[in-house]
Coordinates of N, CA and C in Angstrom, one line a residue:
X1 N -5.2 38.7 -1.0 CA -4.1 38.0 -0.6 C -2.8 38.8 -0.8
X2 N -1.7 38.2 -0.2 CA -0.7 39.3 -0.4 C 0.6 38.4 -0.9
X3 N 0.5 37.4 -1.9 CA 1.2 37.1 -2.9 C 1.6 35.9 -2.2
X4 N 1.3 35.3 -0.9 CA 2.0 34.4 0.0 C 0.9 33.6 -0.5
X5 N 1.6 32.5 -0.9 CA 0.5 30.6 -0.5 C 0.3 30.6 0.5
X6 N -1.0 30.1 0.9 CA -1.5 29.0 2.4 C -2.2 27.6 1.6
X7 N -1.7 26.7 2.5 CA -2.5 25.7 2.0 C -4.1 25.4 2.2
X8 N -4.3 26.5 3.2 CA -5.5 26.8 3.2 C -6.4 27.4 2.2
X9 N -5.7 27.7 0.7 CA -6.1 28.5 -0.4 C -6.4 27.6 -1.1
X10 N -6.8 26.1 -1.3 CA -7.2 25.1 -2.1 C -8.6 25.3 -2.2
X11 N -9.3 25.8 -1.1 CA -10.5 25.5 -1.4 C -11.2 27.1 -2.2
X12 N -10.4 28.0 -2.0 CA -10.8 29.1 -2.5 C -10.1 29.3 -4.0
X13 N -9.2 28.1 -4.2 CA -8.9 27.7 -5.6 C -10.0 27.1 -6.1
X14 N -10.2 26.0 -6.1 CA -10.9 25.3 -6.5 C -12.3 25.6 -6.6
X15 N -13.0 26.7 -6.2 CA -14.2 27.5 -6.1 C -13.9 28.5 -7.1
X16 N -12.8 28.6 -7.5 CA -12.4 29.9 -8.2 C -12.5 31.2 -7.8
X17 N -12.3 31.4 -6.3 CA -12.9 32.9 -5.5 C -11.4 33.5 -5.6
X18 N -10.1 32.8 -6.1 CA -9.1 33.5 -5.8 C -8.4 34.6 -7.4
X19 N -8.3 36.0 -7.1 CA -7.8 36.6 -7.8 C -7.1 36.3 -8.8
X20 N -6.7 36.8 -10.1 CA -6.2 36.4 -11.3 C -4.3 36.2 -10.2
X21 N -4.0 36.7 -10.1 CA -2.6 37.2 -9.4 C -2.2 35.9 -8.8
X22 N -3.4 35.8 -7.0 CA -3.3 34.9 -6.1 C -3.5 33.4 -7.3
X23 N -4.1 33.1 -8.1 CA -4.5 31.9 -8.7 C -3.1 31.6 -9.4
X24 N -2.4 32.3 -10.2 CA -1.2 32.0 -10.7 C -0.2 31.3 -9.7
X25 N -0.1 32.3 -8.4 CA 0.7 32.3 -7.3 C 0.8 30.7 -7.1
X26 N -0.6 30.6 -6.6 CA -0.9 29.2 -6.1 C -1.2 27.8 -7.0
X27 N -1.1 28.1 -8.5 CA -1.1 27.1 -9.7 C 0.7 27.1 -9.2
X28 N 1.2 27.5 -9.1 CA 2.9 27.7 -9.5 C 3.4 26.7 -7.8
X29 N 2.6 26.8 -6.9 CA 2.8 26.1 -5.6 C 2.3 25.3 -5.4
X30 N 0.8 24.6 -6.2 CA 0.6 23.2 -6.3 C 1.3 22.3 -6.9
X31 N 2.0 22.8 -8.4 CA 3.0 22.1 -9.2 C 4.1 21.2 -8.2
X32 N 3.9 21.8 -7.2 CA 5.4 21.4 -5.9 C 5.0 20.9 -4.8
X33 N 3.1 21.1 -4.4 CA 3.2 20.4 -3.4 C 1.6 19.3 -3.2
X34 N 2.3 18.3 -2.7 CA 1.7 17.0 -3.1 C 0.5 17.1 -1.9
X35 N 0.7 17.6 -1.1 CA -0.1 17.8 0.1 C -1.4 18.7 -0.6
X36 N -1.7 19.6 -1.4 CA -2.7 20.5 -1.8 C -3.2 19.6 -3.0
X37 N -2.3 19.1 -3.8 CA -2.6 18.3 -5.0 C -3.8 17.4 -4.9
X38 N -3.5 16.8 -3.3 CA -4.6 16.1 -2.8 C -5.7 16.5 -2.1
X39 N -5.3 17.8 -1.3 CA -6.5 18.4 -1.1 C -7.6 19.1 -2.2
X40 N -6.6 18.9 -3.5 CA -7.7 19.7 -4.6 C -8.5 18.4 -5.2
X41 N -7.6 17.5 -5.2 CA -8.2 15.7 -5.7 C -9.8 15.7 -4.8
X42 N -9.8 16.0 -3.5 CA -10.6 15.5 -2.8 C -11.7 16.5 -2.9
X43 N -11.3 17.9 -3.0 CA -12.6 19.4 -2.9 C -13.3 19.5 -4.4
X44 N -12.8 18.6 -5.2 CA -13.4 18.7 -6.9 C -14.6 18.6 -7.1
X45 N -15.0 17.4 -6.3 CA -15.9 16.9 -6.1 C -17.5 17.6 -5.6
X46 N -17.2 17.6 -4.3 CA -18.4 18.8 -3.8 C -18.0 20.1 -4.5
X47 N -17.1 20.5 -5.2 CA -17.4 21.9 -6.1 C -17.6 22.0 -6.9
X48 N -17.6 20.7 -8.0 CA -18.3 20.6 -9.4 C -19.8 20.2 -8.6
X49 N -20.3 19.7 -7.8 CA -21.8 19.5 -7.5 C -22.1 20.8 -7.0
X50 N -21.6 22.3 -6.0 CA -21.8 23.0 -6.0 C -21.8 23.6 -7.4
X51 N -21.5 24.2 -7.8 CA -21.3 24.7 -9.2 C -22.4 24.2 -10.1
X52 N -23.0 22.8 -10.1 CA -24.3 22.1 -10.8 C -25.6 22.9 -10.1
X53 N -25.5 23.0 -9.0 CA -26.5 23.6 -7.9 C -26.9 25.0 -8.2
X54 N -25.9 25.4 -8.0 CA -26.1 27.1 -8.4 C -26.4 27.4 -10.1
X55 N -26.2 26.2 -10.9 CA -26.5 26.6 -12.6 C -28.1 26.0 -12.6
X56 N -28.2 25.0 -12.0 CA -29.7 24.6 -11.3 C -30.8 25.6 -10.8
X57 N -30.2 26.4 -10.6 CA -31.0 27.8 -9.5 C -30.8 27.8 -8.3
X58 N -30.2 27.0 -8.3 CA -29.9 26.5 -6.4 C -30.6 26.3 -5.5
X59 N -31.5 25.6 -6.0 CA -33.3 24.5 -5.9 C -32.9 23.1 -5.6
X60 N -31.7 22.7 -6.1 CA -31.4 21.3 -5.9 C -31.9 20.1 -6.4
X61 N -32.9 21.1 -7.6 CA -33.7 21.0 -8.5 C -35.2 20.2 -8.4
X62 N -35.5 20.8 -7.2 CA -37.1 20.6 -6.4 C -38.1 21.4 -7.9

């Protein structure tokens, strides 16, 4: 990333794929916007069960 928010960066927040730098960037731009706040309310979900999955072996536990 090049230091710019997208609100399209919630879900690569929330997965934790974004950069020590980009993550600050975008902690400092959720603080302000109510619109991502909710998009991260809603992505928690399927990314703590992804995140269960992959510590599972990502078997889905068959």
């Amino acid at each position: 990333m090049d230091g710019r928010v997208e609100h399209t960066d919630v879900g690569a927040y929330v997965l934790g794929l974004l950069e020590e730098g980009d993550r600050r960037t975008f902690e400092e731009h959720l603080a302000g916007c109510a619109r991502c706040r909710a998009e991260l309310e809603r992505l928690s979900g399927p990314a703590e069960a992804l995140r269960r999955i992959r510590d599972e072996g990502g078997d889905g536990g068959r």
